[in-house]
Amino acid sequence: MASKAMRRVREGEVPLDGGTAVQDDPGRPVFRGNGENDYVCAECANVLATGMNPEHMGKRVRIKCGRCRTVNIAAEVPVEMARRKR
Ligand SMILES: [Zn+2]
């Protein structure tokens, strides 16, 4: 299984929808699936989600690391690009 680092959510980067999953137990991934990748914290490399496919880890998914409290996002595309037009 591949291991992918997430990235830190930038200041002011607020996704349109979805929420932030909070990892209560640093030893247990928030999401478990049967996909191809593990997703790890950008800051401390703690495993936040396991067995996830990239399409499940889009810009709506944020995970707050249970170990270091960093809010991580998997999307490589900056969320500004998805911001709603006024
Ligand atoms: Zn962390």
Tab-separated table of C-alpha atoms and ligand atoms in Angstrom:
chain	number	residue	atom	x	y	z
A	1	MET	CA	0.000	0.000	0.000
A	2	ALA	CA	1.319	3.438	-0.890
A	3	SER	CA	1.659	6.089	1.746
A	4	LYS	CA	0.780	9.639	0.817
A	5	ALA	CA	1.509	12.721	2.844
A	6	MET	CA	-1.367	15.122	3.166
A	7	ARG	CA	-0.697	18.827	3.318
A	8	ARG	CA	-1.361	21.455	5.884
A	9	VAL	CA	-4.451	23.566	5.269
A	10	ARG	CA	-3.313	27.090	4.508
A	11	GLU	CA	-4.488	29.975	6.592
A	12	GLY	CA	-7.708	31.343	5.136
A	13	GLU	CA	-8.274	28.263	3.051
A	14	VAL	CA	-11.801	27.277	3.924
A	15	PRO	CA	-13.412	24.541	1.890
A	16	LEU	CA	-16.912	25.193	0.665
A	17	ASP	CA	-18.492	22.178	2.169
A	18	GLY	CA	-17.630	19.105	4.118
A	19	GLY	CA	-16.166	19.161	7.556
A	20	THR	CA	-13.068	18.397	9.464
A	21	ALA	CA	-12.750	14.922	10.840
A	22	VAL	CA	-11.030	14.949	14.198
A	23	GLN	CA	-8.823	12.054	15.079
A	24	ASP	CA	-9.582	11.210	18.697
A	25	ASP	CA	-7.064	8.425	19.030
A	26	PRO	CA	-3.659	9.044	17.427
A	27	GLY	CA	-3.178	5.304	17.086
A	28	ARG	CA	-6.277	4.782	15.001
A	29	PRO	CA	-6.916	6.140	11.494
A	30	VAL	CA	-10.076	8.213	11.116
A	31	PHE	CA	-11.012	6.527	7.861
A	32	ARG	CA	-10.537	2.912	6.875
A	33	GLY	CA	-11.232	1.509	3.464
A	34	ASN	CA	-10.116	-1.009	0.912
A	35	GLY	CA	-8.361	1.421	-1.377
A	36	GLU	CA	-4.783	1.840	-2.386
A	37	ASN	CA	-3.295	4.530	-0.168
A	38	ASP	CA	-2.555	5.443	3.385
A	39	TYR	CA	-2.703	9.147	4.145
A	40	VAL	CA	-0.351	10.531	6.731
A	41	CYS	CA	-0.098	13.815	8.599
A	42	ALA	CA	1.967	16.515	6.893
A	43	GLU	CA	3.543	17.444	10.181
A	44	CYS	CA	4.240	14.277	12.148
A	45	ALA	CA	3.581	11.455	9.648
A	46	ASN	CA	0.939	9.904	11.861
A	47	VAL	CA	-1.459	7.715	9.827
A	48	LEU	CA	-4.780	9.565	9.509
A	49	ALA	CA	-6.575	7.419	6.951
A	50	THR	CA	-5.859	3.989	5.614
A	51	GLY	CA	-6.958	2.148	2.500
A	52	MET	CA	-8.364	5.207	0.777
A	53	ASN	CA	-8.512	5.936	-2.933
A	54	PRO	CA	-7.649	9.421	-4.200
A	55	GLU	CA	-11.255	10.062	-5.249
A	56	HIS	CA	-12.351	9.638	-1.663
A	57	MET	CA	-9.823	12.116	-0.418
A	58	GLY	CA	-10.781	15.224	-2.338
A	59	LYS	CA	-11.009	18.794	-1.229
A	60	ARG	CA	-13.949	18.161	1.087
A	61	VAL	CA	-11.935	15.939	3.342
A	62	ARG	CA	-9.931	17.456	6.119
A	63	ILE	CA	-8.501	15.579	9.053
A	64	LYS	CA	-7.221	17.077	12.254
A	65	CYS	CA	-4.304	15.022	13.473
A	66	GLY	CA	-4.808	13.499	16.918
A	67	ARG	CA	-1.136	13.747	17.726
A	68	CYS	CA	-0.036	17.217	16.645
A	69	ARG	CA	-3.379	18.961	15.965
A	70	THR	CA	-2.439	19.955	12.433
A	71	VAL	CA	-5.430	20.156	10.093
A	72	ASN	CA	-4.561	18.208	6.960
A	73	ILE	CA	-6.106	18.126	3.528
A	74	ALA	CA	-5.364	15.592	0.814
A	75	ALA	CA	-6.315	17.654	-2.213
A	76	GLU	CA	-3.307	18.884	-4.091
A	77	VAL	CA	-5.313	21.585	-5.835
A	78	PRO	CA	-5.590	24.760	-3.745
A	79	VAL	CA	-9.095	25.183	-2.476
A	80	GLU	CA	-9.225	28.781	-3.693
A	81	MET	CA	-9.768	27.388	-7.159
A	82	ALA	CA	-13.012	25.828	-6.030
A	83	ARG	CA	-14.287	28.903	-4.256
A	84	ARG	CA	-17.808	29.923	-5.037
A	85	LYS	CA	-18.152	32.886	-7.389
A	86	ARG	CA	-20.024	35.902	-6.120
B	1	ZN	ZN	0.265	15.188	13.019
